[in-house]
Coordinates of C-alpha atoms (C1' of nucleotides) in Angstrom, one line a residue:
Chain A
M50 CA 0.0 0.0 0.0
A51 CA 1.4 3.4 -1.0
Q52 CA 2.0 5.8 1.8
K53 CA -0.1 8.9 2.0
P54 CA 2.0 11.7 0.4
S55 CA 2.7 14.9 2.3
I56 CA 4.5 18.2 1.9
P57 CA 7.1 19.6 4.4
K58 CA 5.8 21.7 7.2
G59 CA 5.4 25.4 6.5
T60 CA 5.0 24.8 2.7
R61 CA 1.8 24.9 0.7
D62 CA 0.2 23.7 -2.6
F63 CA -1.7 26.3 -4.5
S64 CA -4.9 25.3 -6.3
P65 CA -6.1 27.0 -9.5
S66 CA -8.2 29.6 -7.7
E67 CA -5.5 30.3 -5.3
V68 CA -2.9 30.8 -8.0
Q69 CA -5.4 33.1 -9.8
K70 CA -5.8 35.2 -6.7
R71 CA -2.1 35.4 -6.1
T72 CA -1.5 36.3 -9.7
Y73 CA -4.1 39.1 -9.3
I74 CA -2.1 40.6 -6.4
F75 CA 1.2 40.1 -8.2
D76 CA 0.0 41.8 -11.4
I77 CA -1.3 44.9 -9.5
V78 CA 1.9 45.2 -7.6
K79 CA 4.1 44.8 -10.7
K80 CA 2.0 47.3 -12.6
H81 CA 2.6 50.0 -10.1
F82 CA 6.3 49.2 -9.6
Q83 CA 6.6 49.7 -13.3
T84 CA 4.7 53.0 -13.4
F85 CA 7.1 54.2 -10.7
G86 CA 10.0 53.3 -13.0
F87 CA 11.3 50.2 -11.2
Q88 CA 12.9 47.4 -13.3
P89 CA 12.7 43.7 -12.6
I90 CA 15.6 41.4 -11.8
E91 CA 15.8 37.8 -10.6
T92 CA 18.5 36.1 -8.6
P93 CA 19.1 32.4 -7.9
S94 CA 17.2 30.4 -5.4
F95 CA 20.4 29.6 -3.6
E96 CA 23.5 31.5 -3.0
N97 CA 27.0 30.7 -1.7
S98 CA 26.8 30.3 2.1
E99 CA 29.3 33.1 2.7
T100 CA 27.0 35.5 0.9
L101 CA 24.2 34.9 3.4
M102 CA 25.8 33.8 6.6
G103 CA 26.4 36.5 9.2
K104 CA 24.2 39.1 7.5
Y105 CA 21.1 38.5 9.6
G106 CA 22.5 38.0 13.0
D107 CA 22.8 34.7 14.9
E108 CA 19.1 34.3 14.9
G109 CA 19.1 34.7 11.1
D110 CA 21.9 32.2 10.6
R111 CA 19.9 29.6 12.5
L112 CA 17.0 30.1 10.2
I113 CA 18.9 29.8 6.9
F114 CA 18.2 26.6 5.1
K115 CA 21.6 25.0 4.3
I116 CA 22.1 22.8 1.3
L117 CA 24.2 19.7 1.8
N118 CA 27.2 19.3 -0.5
S119 CA 26.9 16.7 -3.2
G120 CA 28.9 13.5 -3.3
D121 CA 30.7 11.8 -0.5
F122 CA 30.8 15.1 1.6
L123 CA 31.5 13.5 4.9
N124 CA 34.7 11.9 3.7
K125 CA 36.2 15.4 3.3
V126 CA 35.6 16.3 6.9
D127 CA 38.6 15.8 9.2
D128 CA 38.0 13.5 12.1
A129 CA 38.6 16.2 14.7
T130 CA 35.9 18.5 13.4
Y131 CA 33.5 15.5 12.9
T132 CA 33.8 14.3 16.4
T133 CA 33.3 17.7 18.0
K134 CA 29.6 17.5 16.8
N135 CA 29.7 21.2 16.8
A136 CA 27.2 22.4 14.1
S137 CA 28.8 25.8 13.5
L138 CA 32.1 24.2 12.9
L139 CA 30.9 21.3 10.9
T140 CA 28.2 23.1 8.8
P141 CA 30.7 25.1 6.7
K142 CA 32.5 21.9 5.8
I143 CA 29.5 20.0 4.6
S144 CA 27.4 22.8 3.2
E145 CA 28.7 25.5 0.8
K146 CA 25.3 26.7 -0.5
A147 CA 22.1 28.0 1.2
L148 CA 18.6 28.9 0.2
R149 CA 17.9 32.6 -0.2
Y150 CA 16.7 34.1 3.1
D151 CA 15.5 37.4 1.8
L152 CA 15.8 39.5 -1.4
T153 CA 17.8 42.4 0.0
V154 CA 21.1 40.7 0.6
P155 CA 21.1 38.9 -2.8
F156 CA 20.3 42.3 -4.3
A157 CA 23.2 43.9 -2.6
R158 CA 25.4 41.1 -4.0
Y159 CA 23.9 41.7 -7.4
V160 CA 24.6 45.5 -7.3
V161 CA 28.2 44.9 -6.4
M162 CA 28.7 42.3 -9.1
H163 CA 27.1 44.3 -11.8
Q164 CA 28.1 47.8 -10.6
N165 CA 29.8 48.6 -14.0
D166 CA 26.6 47.8 -15.9
I167 CA 24.2 49.7 -13.7
D168 CA 23.1 53.2 -14.2
F169 CA 22.6 54.8 -10.8
P170 CA 20.2 55.5 -9.2
F171 CA 19.0 52.0 -9.8
K172 CA 15.4 51.2 -9.1
R173 CA 14.7 47.5 -9.2
Y174 CA 11.9 45.3 -8.1
Q175 CA 12.0 41.6 -7.4
I176 CA 9.3 39.1 -6.7
Q177 CA 10.6 35.7 -5.7
P178 CA 10.2 33.1 -3.0
V179 CA 12.5 33.0 0.0
W180 CA 13.0 30.3 2.6
R181 CA 13.3 30.3 6.4
A182 CA 13.7 27.4 8.7
D183 CA 11.2 29.1 11.1
R184 CA 8.5 27.5 13.1
P185 CA 5.3 28.1 11.1
Q186 CA 2.4 30.1 12.5
K187 CA -0.5 32.0 10.9
G188 CA 0.8 34.1 8.1
R189 CA 4.2 32.6 8.7
F190 CA 5.6 30.0 6.4
R191 CA 8.9 28.3 5.6
E192 CA 8.6 29.2 1.9
F193 CA 7.0 32.5 1.0
Y194 CA 7.2 35.2 -1.6
Q195 CA 8.9 38.5 -1.0
C196 CA 8.2 41.4 -3.1
D197 CA 10.7 44.2 -2.9
A198 CA 11.3 47.5 -4.5
D199 CA 14.6 49.3 -3.8
V200 CA 16.4 52.4 -5.0
V201 CA 20.1 52.4 -4.7
G202 CA 22.5 55.2 -5.4
S203 CA 20.5 58.1 -4.3
Q204 CA 20.5 59.8 -0.9
S205 CA 17.5 62.0 -1.7
L206 CA 14.6 61.8 0.7
L207 CA 12.3 62.1 -2.3
Q208 CA 12.8 58.4 -2.6
E209 CA 11.3 57.8 0.8
V210 CA 8.4 60.0 -0.2
E211 CA 7.8 58.1 -3.4
L212 CA 7.9 54.8 -1.6
V213 CA 5.2 56.0 0.7
Q214 CA 3.2 57.0 -2.4
L215 CA 3.9 53.5 -3.9
Y216 CA 2.6 51.8 -0.8
D217 CA -0.6 53.9 -0.9
V218 CA -1.2 53.4 -4.6
V219 CA -0.7 49.6 -4.4
F220 CA -2.9 49.1 -1.3
T221 CA -5.6 51.3 -2.7
S222 CA -5.6 49.3 -5.9
L223 CA -5.9 46.1 -4.0
G224 CA -8.9 47.5 -2.1
L225 CA -7.0 47.3 1.1
T226 CA -8.0 50.8 2.2
G227 CA -7.5 52.1 5.7
S228 CA -4.1 50.6 6.1
T229 CA -1.6 52.5 8.1
I230 CA 1.9 53.2 7.0
K231 CA 4.0 53.6 10.1
L232 CA 7.1 55.7 9.9
N233 CA 10.1 56.1 12.1
N234 CA 13.7 56.9 11.7
R235 CA 16.7 55.0 13.0
K236 CA 18.5 58.3 13.8
V237 CA 15.6 59.3 16.0
L238 CA 16.0 56.0 17.9
A239 CA 19.7 56.5 18.2
G240 CA 19.2 60.1 19.4
I241 CA 16.8 59.0 22.1
A242 CA 19.2 56.3 23.3
E243 CA 21.9 58.9 23.3
V244 CA 19.9 61.6 25.2
I245 CA 18.8 59.2 27.9
G246 CA 22.3 57.9 28.3
A247 CA 21.7 54.5 27.0
G248 CA 23.6 54.9 23.7
D249 CA 25.5 51.7 24.2
R250 CA 22.2 49.8 24.7
L251 CA 20.6 51.0 21.5
V252 CA 19.5 47.6 20.2
D253 CA 18.1 46.3 23.5
F254 CA 16.4 49.6 24.0
T255 CA 14.6 49.6 20.7
V256 CA 13.7 46.0 20.7
A257 CA 11.9 46.5 24.0
L258 CA 10.3 49.8 22.8
D259 CA 9.0 48.0 19.7
K260 CA 6.8 45.9 21.9
L261 CA 5.0 48.8 23.5
D262 CA 1.6 48.3 21.7
K263 CA 1.8 44.6 22.3
I264 CA 2.8 44.2 26.0
G265 CA 2.3 47.6 27.5
E266 CA 4.3 50.2 29.2
E267 CA 5.1 48.3 32.4
K268 CA 6.4 45.2 30.7
V269 CA 8.5 47.3 28.4
K270 CA 10.1 49.0 31.3
Q271 CA 10.7 45.7 33.0
E272 CA 12.3 44.3 29.9
M273 CA 14.6 47.4 29.6
M274 CA 15.5 47.0 33.2
A275 CA 16.3 43.3 32.7
K276 CA 18.6 44.3 29.8
G277 CA 20.6 46.5 32.1
I278 CA 19.2 49.9 31.2
S279 CA 19.3 52.2 34.2
E280 CA 16.1 53.4 35.9
A281 CA 17.1 57.0 35.4
A282 CA 17.4 56.4 31.6
I283 CA 14.0 54.7 31.5
E284 CA 12.6 57.6 33.5
K285 CA 13.9 60.1 30.9
A286 CA 12.5 58.0 28.1
S287 CA 9.0 57.8 29.6
P288 CA 7.6 60.7 27.6
L289 CA 7.9 58.4 24.6
F290 CA 5.4 56.0 26.1
S291 CA 2.6 58.5 26.0
L292 CA 3.6 60.3 22.8
S293 CA 0.5 60.9 20.8
G294 CA -1.4 63.3 18.7
S295 CA -0.9 64.3 15.1
N296 CA 2.3 63.8 13.2
A297 CA 3.1 67.5 13.6
E298 CA 2.6 67.4 17.4
Q299 CA 4.7 64.3 17.8
L300 CA 7.5 65.9 15.7
R301 CA 7.4 69.0 17.9
A302 CA 7.7 66.9 21.0
L303 CA 10.6 64.8 19.5
Q304 CA 12.4 67.9 18.3
H305 CA 12.3 69.3 21.9
M306 CA 13.4 66.1 23.5
L307 CA 16.2 65.5 21.0
S308 CA 17.6 69.1 20.7
A309 CA 20.8 68.0 22.5
S310 CA 21.4 65.2 20.0
E311 CA 22.8 66.0 16.6
T312 CA 21.8 62.6 15.2
G313 CA 18.4 62.8 16.7
T314 CA 17.8 66.2 15.3
K315 CA 18.8 65.1 11.9
G316 CA 16.3 62.2 12.2
V317 CA 13.5 64.5 13.2
E318 CA 14.3 66.7 10.2
E319 CA 14.1 63.7 7.9
L320 CA 10.8 62.6 9.4
S321 CA 9.5 66.2 9.0
F322 CA 10.5 66.3 5.4
I323 CA 8.7 63.1 4.5
V324 CA 5.6 64.0 6.5
K325 CA 5.3 67.5 5.0
S326 CA 5.9 66.2 1.4
I327 CA 3.2 63.6 1.8
E328 CA 0.8 66.2 3.3
A329 CA 1.4 68.4 0.3
L330 CA 1.0 65.5 -2.2
G331 CA -1.9 63.7 -0.5
L332 CA -2.5 60.0 -0.2
Q333 CA -5.4 58.1 -1.8
S334 CA -6.5 55.8 1.1
A335 CA -3.6 55.1 3.4
R336 CA -2.6 57.0 6.5
L337 CA 0.9 58.0 7.3
A338 CA 1.6 57.9 11.0
I339 CA 4.8 58.5 12.9
D340 CA 5.4 55.8 15.4
V341 CA 8.6 56.1 17.5
T342 CA 8.2 52.6 18.9
L343 CA 8.6 51.1 15.4
A344 CA 12.0 49.4 15.3
R345 CA 12.1 46.5 12.9
G346 CA 15.2 44.3 12.6
L347 CA 17.5 47.3 12.9
N348 CA 20.4 45.2 11.5
Y349 CA 21.0 47.4 8.4
Y350 CA 18.6 50.3 8.6
T351 CA 20.2 53.7 9.1
G352 CA 17.5 56.2 8.3
A353 CA 13.8 55.9 7.6
I354 CA 11.9 52.8 8.8
F355 CA 8.5 51.8 7.4
E356 CA 6.0 49.3 8.4
V357 CA 2.5 48.7 7.1
S358 CA -0.1 47.2 9.3
A359 CA -3.3 45.6 8.0
P360 CA -6.6 47.5 8.2
E361 CA -8.2 47.7 11.6
G362 CA -9.9 44.6 12.8
V363 CA -7.8 42.0 11.0
R364 CA -5.5 40.0 13.2
M365 CA -2.3 39.9 11.2
G366 CA 1.2 41.1 11.6
S367 CA 2.7 43.6 9.3
I368 CA 2.0 43.3 5.7
G369 CA 4.9 45.3 4.5
G370 CA 8.1 47.0 5.7
G371 CA 11.2 48.7 4.6
G372 CA 13.7 51.4 5.2
R373 CA 16.9 53.3 4.4
Y374 CA 20.2 51.6 4.6
D375 CA 23.4 53.6 4.0
D376 CA 25.9 50.9 3.5
L377 CA 24.3 47.6 2.4
T378 CA 26.8 46.9 -0.3
G379 CA 29.7 47.8 2.0
I380 CA 29.7 44.2 3.3
F381 CA 30.5 43.1 -0.3
G382 CA 33.2 45.8 -0.8
L383 CA 31.3 48.6 -2.5
K384 CA 31.3 51.7 -0.3
D385 CA 29.0 54.7 -0.2
V386 CA 26.0 53.3 -2.0
S387 CA 22.9 54.4 -0.2
G388 CA 19.7 52.5 -0.7
V389 CA 16.1 52.6 0.4
G390 CA 13.5 50.0 -0.2
I391 CA 10.1 48.6 0.8
S392 CA 8.7 45.1 0.8
F393 CA 5.2 43.7 0.4
G394 CA 4.3 40.6 2.4
L395 CA 2.3 38.9 -0.4
D396 CA 1.3 35.9 1.5
R397 CA -0.1 37.9 4.3
I398 CA -1.8 40.4 1.9
Y399 CA -3.5 37.4 0.4
L400 CA -4.7 36.2 3.8
V401 CA -6.0 39.6 4.7
M402 CA -7.8 40.1 1.3
E403 CA -9.3 36.7 1.6
E404 CA -10.6 37.5 5.1
L405 CA -12.0 40.8 3.9
G406 CA -13.5 39.3 0.7
L407 CA -11.6 41.8 -1.5
F408 CA -11.0 39.5 -4.5
P409 CA -13.2 40.2 -7.6
E410 CA -15.9 37.6 -7.9
A411 CA -15.0 36.6 -11.4
I412 CA -11.4 36.0 -10.6
D413 CA -11.5 32.3 -10.9
R414 CA -13.5 32.3 -14.1
S415 CA -11.2 30.0 -15.9
L416 CA -13.8 29.2 -18.6
E417 CA -16.4 31.5 -20.1
V418 CA -18.3 29.1 -22.3
L419 CA -18.6 25.3 -22.5
C420 CA -19.9 23.5 -25.6
I421 CA -21.9 20.4 -24.9
N422 CA -20.7 17.4 -26.8
F423 CA -23.5 15.6 -28.6
G424 CA -21.5 13.1 -30.7
E425 CA -18.9 13.0 -33.4
T426 CA -20.5 15.1 -36.2
E427 CA -21.9 17.7 -33.8
A428 CA -18.6 17.9 -31.9
M429 CA -16.8 18.8 -35.1
A430 CA -19.1 21.7 -35.8
A431 CA -18.8 22.7 -32.1
L432 CA -15.1 22.6 -32.2
K433 CA -15.2 24.9 -35.2
L434 CA -17.3 27.4 -33.2
V435 CA -15.1 27.0 -30.2
T436 CA -12.0 27.8 -32.4
S437 CA -13.5 31.0 -33.6
L438 CA -14.6 32.0 -30.1
R439 CA -11.1 31.4 -28.8
A440 CA -9.7 33.5 -31.7
A441 CA -11.9 36.3 -30.4
G442 CA -10.3 36.0 -26.9
I443 CA -13.1 34.0 -25.2
K444 CA -12.1 31.2 -22.8
A445 CA -14.0 28.5 -24.6
D446 CA -14.0 24.7 -24.4
L447 CA -15.7 21.7 -25.8
Y448 CA -16.6 18.8 -23.5
P449 CA -14.3 16.1 -24.7
S450 CA -16.8 13.2 -24.8
A451 CA -20.4 12.8 -25.6
A452 CA -21.2 12.0 -22.0
K453 CA -24.7 12.3 -20.6
M454 CA -26.0 15.8 -20.8
Q455 CA -26.6 15.9 -17.1
K456 CA -23.0 15.1 -16.5
Q457 CA -21.8 17.8 -18.9
M458 CA -24.2 20.4 -17.4
K459 CA -23.1 19.6 -13.9
Y460 CA -19.5 19.9 -15.0
A461 CA -20.2 23.4 -16.4
N462 CA -22.0 24.3 -13.2
N463 CA -19.2 23.1 -10.9
R464 CA -16.6 24.9 -13.0
N465 CA -18.7 28.1 -12.6
V466 CA -19.0 28.6 -16.4
P467 CA -21.5 31.4 -17.1
F468 CA -22.5 30.2 -20.6
V469 CA -23.2 26.8 -22.2
I470 CA -23.6 26.3 -25.9
L471 CA -25.9 23.5 -27.1
L472 CA -25.1 22.4 -30.6
G473 CA -27.0 19.1 -31.3
E474 CA -28.6 17.4 -34.3
K475 CA -31.5 19.9 -34.5
E476 CA -29.3 23.0 -34.3
L477 CA -26.8 21.6 -36.7
A478 CA -29.5 21.0 -39.2
D479 CA -30.5 24.6 -39.5
G480 CA -26.9 26.0 -38.8
S481 CA -27.5 27.5 -35.4
C482 CA -26.8 26.9 -31.8
V483 CA -28.4 27.5 -28.4
L484 CA -26.6 29.8 -26.0
K485 CA -27.7 29.2 -22.4
N486 CA -27.0 31.7 -19.6
M487 CA -26.3 29.5 -16.6
A488 CA -27.1 32.3 -14.1
N489 CA -30.7 32.8 -15.1
G490 CA -31.4 29.9 -17.4
D491 CA -32.2 32.1 -20.5
Q492 CA -31.6 30.4 -23.8
K493 CA -31.1 32.1 -27.2
M494 CA -31.1 30.6 -30.6
I495 CA -28.1 32.1 -32.6
K496 CA -26.9 31.4 -36.1
L497 CA -23.5 29.7 -36.3
S498 CA -22.5 32.2 -39.0
K499 CA -22.9 35.0 -36.4
A500 CA -20.1 34.1 -34.0
D501 CA -19.7 37.8 -33.2
V502 CA -23.2 37.9 -31.7
I503 CA -22.2 35.1 -29.4
V504 CA -19.0 36.9 -28.5
Q505 CA -21.1 40.0 -27.8
E506 CA -23.5 38.1 -25.5
I507 CA -20.7 36.5 -23.5
T508 CA -18.6 39.6 -23.0
S509 CA -21.5 41.8 -22.2
A510 CA -22.8 39.5 -19.4
Chain B
rG128 C1' 15.2 27.2 19.7
rU129 C1' 11.2 27.1 24.4
rG130 C1' 6.1 26.0 26.1
rG131 C1' 1.3 24.4 24.7
rU132 C1' -2.3 22.5 21.0
rU133 C1' -4.2 19.4 16.9
rG134 C1' -4.6 14.9 13.7
rU135 C1' -11.0 10.0 12.5
rA136 C1' -14.1 9.3 4.8
rG137 C1' -12.3 14.0 -0.7
rC138 C1' -14.0 18.4 3.0
rU139 C1' -16.1 20.0 8.0
rC140 C1' -16.5 17.3 12.3
rA141 C1' -19.2 13.5 16.1
rG142 C1' -17.5 9.1 18.6
rC143 C1' -19.4 8.7 26.7
rU144 C1' -15.1 6.5 32.3
rG145 C1' -11.1 1.5 26.8
rG146 C1' -15.9 -3.3 24.9
rU147 C1' -19.4 -6.2 18.6
rU148 C1' -19.1 -5.1 11.7
rA149 C1' -16.3 3.5 13.5
rG150 C1' -20.9 7.6 12.4
rA151 C1' -23.2 12.4 10.4
rG152 C1' -23.5 16.6 7.0
rC153 C1' -21.5 18.2 2.6
rG154 C1' -19.1 16.3 -1.8
rC155 C1' -18.7 12.0 -5.2
rU156 C1' -21.0 7.9 -8.4
rA157 C1' -25.6 5.9 -10.2
rG158 C1' -30.9 6.2 -10.8
rA159 C1' -35.9 9.0 -10.7
rU160 C1' -35.3 12.5 -15.7
rU161 C1' -33.1 8.8 -23.6
rG162 C1' -31.8 17.4 -25.1
rU163 C1' -30.7 20.8 -19.8
rG164 C1' -27.1 22.2 -14.2
rG165 C1' -27.9 24.8 -9.5
rU166 C1' -33.9 22.3 -5.8
rU167 C1' -35.9 17.4 -4.2
rC168 C1' -36.1 11.9 -3.5
rU169 C1' -33.6 7.0 -3.6
rA170 C1' -29.4 3.8 -3.7
rG171 C1' -24.1 3.1 -3.7
rA172 C1' -18.9 3.7 -3.2
rG173 C1' -15.2 5.6 0.0
rG174 C1' -11.6 5.1 6.5
rU175 C1' -4.8 0.1 8.1
rC176 C1' -8.9 6.3 13.2
rG177 C1' -1.3 10.7 11.2
rC178 C1' 3.0 7.1 11.7
rC179 C1' 6.0 3.6 14.9
rG180 C1' 6.2 1.1 19.4
rG181 C1' 4.1 -0.1 24.4
rU182 C1' 0.1 -1.3 28.3
rU183 C1' -4.4 -4.6 28.0
rC184 C1' -8.3 -10.5 27.1
rG185 C1' -9.6 -6.1 24.1
rA186 C1' -7.1 0.6 21.9
rA187 C1' -9.7 5.6 17.5
rA188 C1' -9.7 6.3 23.0
rC189 C1' -4.4 5.1 27.9
rC190 C1' 1.3 5.6 27.8
rG191 C1' 6.1 6.8 25.0
rG192 C1' 8.4 8.4 20.6
rU193 C1' 7.9 10.8 15.8
rC194 C1' 5.7 13.7 11.9
rU195 C1' 1.9 17.4 11.1
rU196 C1' -1.6 21.7 12.4
rC197 C1' -2.6 25.9 15.1
rC198 C1' -1.1 29.3 19.3
rA199 C1' 2.2 32.0 22.7
rC200 C1' 7.4 33.3 23.3
rC201 C1' 12.1 34.3 20.4
rC202 C1' 12.4 36.5 15.9
rC203 C1' 10.1 38.1 11.7
rA204 C1' 7.0 39.1 6.1

RNA sequence: GUGGUUGUAGCUCAGCUGGUUAGAGCGCUAGAUUGUGGUUCUAGAGGUCGCCGGUUCGAAACCGGUCUUCCACCCCA
């Protein structure tokens, strides 16, 4: 007896209607990337391990899927290394390649390798799957698509402004109105840490601060304390916990608080520029909100930080994020190339849209008309008709065998086909066919010579 | 990586403190209906109870392991 097949945890199969819906999202996103002047690139599914390892922190290294070397790979390991059973020592000896963990690091590698062929500023977009050996949860998979748009080679803050616009346009097009684009700046965070005297604890400070909306003020303070941040420093930072009001009000408060910090002041200026520009330009449906508690990975961001949260009432983590990184290509030896990018969490966007019922109803209409098969001679005539309908761009098909009519009709019904054509002995005799509207049951007799009338009926429905 | 949770028919799930041949709804197949689907009625097919091992006269149920699902943490899209 064959074993029941299965797929690895955290991976998914996509059925026809799911693929259709995903394609719908992809197409909208791509369309807007292109209207903003971004160009597509693709990179390999797997990279050399050195390219990826150490770029995402220890946690990241653990989550990278390593690919075992081919051949008799254990033979090449010396006994000493082998017997230590130390994964971090042994892994580099038996694995030289790893699956892509995100699109940003491979992109940095790409820019460095192709720097002579690229005209800067380079605006590229990339939509490809990435893999993480994470433990799956809702909206969290081990294989998922990332969808990034980055600009490298320009320090202008106008790029940040445009990326906010891009988020707005894409989410509006998808019908995901009412999403909030949260904005922060790494320099502001650094400034705060500096002013309160916890400059050396920047990462611990921001990681804790990032959890404010989730675990509350008290627990954040506890966590900061546990990480060794002094009580006095936490006391100085406490105005942050109750920072509220409009973007302008928050900016004023930050400006005041950070006046002693050069970095912090610079950060506030950058935030102000983006906020004012967006106010002047206007957004279609999204809201831009300053959120000083927004931290994100922190690993390579140096300026603006973005994060998009799903519309109110949907339980889902962020559906997009990004930021400014001043020295991403530096790790591969190319200095002074500033970049800024955003990412769309397509799998999560899909889940949110499904939950809110935002996909167009006709999206999985894979067939617009089905011809019933009445037998050899009728089928020939039907196929001729189907051919001309297809030439006119109609998704048409002929049932392949002269099965019972009930069966054929049921098939049409299950496939959600809006029209059925009946071309049997009677119709063939006077050169016509019957076009049946499956939604209301109406039937029309139409001459076979007038295929354009049939096309008209189908497309206008 | 830590703690918890889930797994029974194609799908959604019942199945009592262990006790005959494991059930329902939906779906599927066939018929009522020899040129008409979505409604109705009738009949039928379909399950080594996730997998491996253990306890027991007897396990879907109890125990151990493993895989999977979902959740919280870590981290993140």
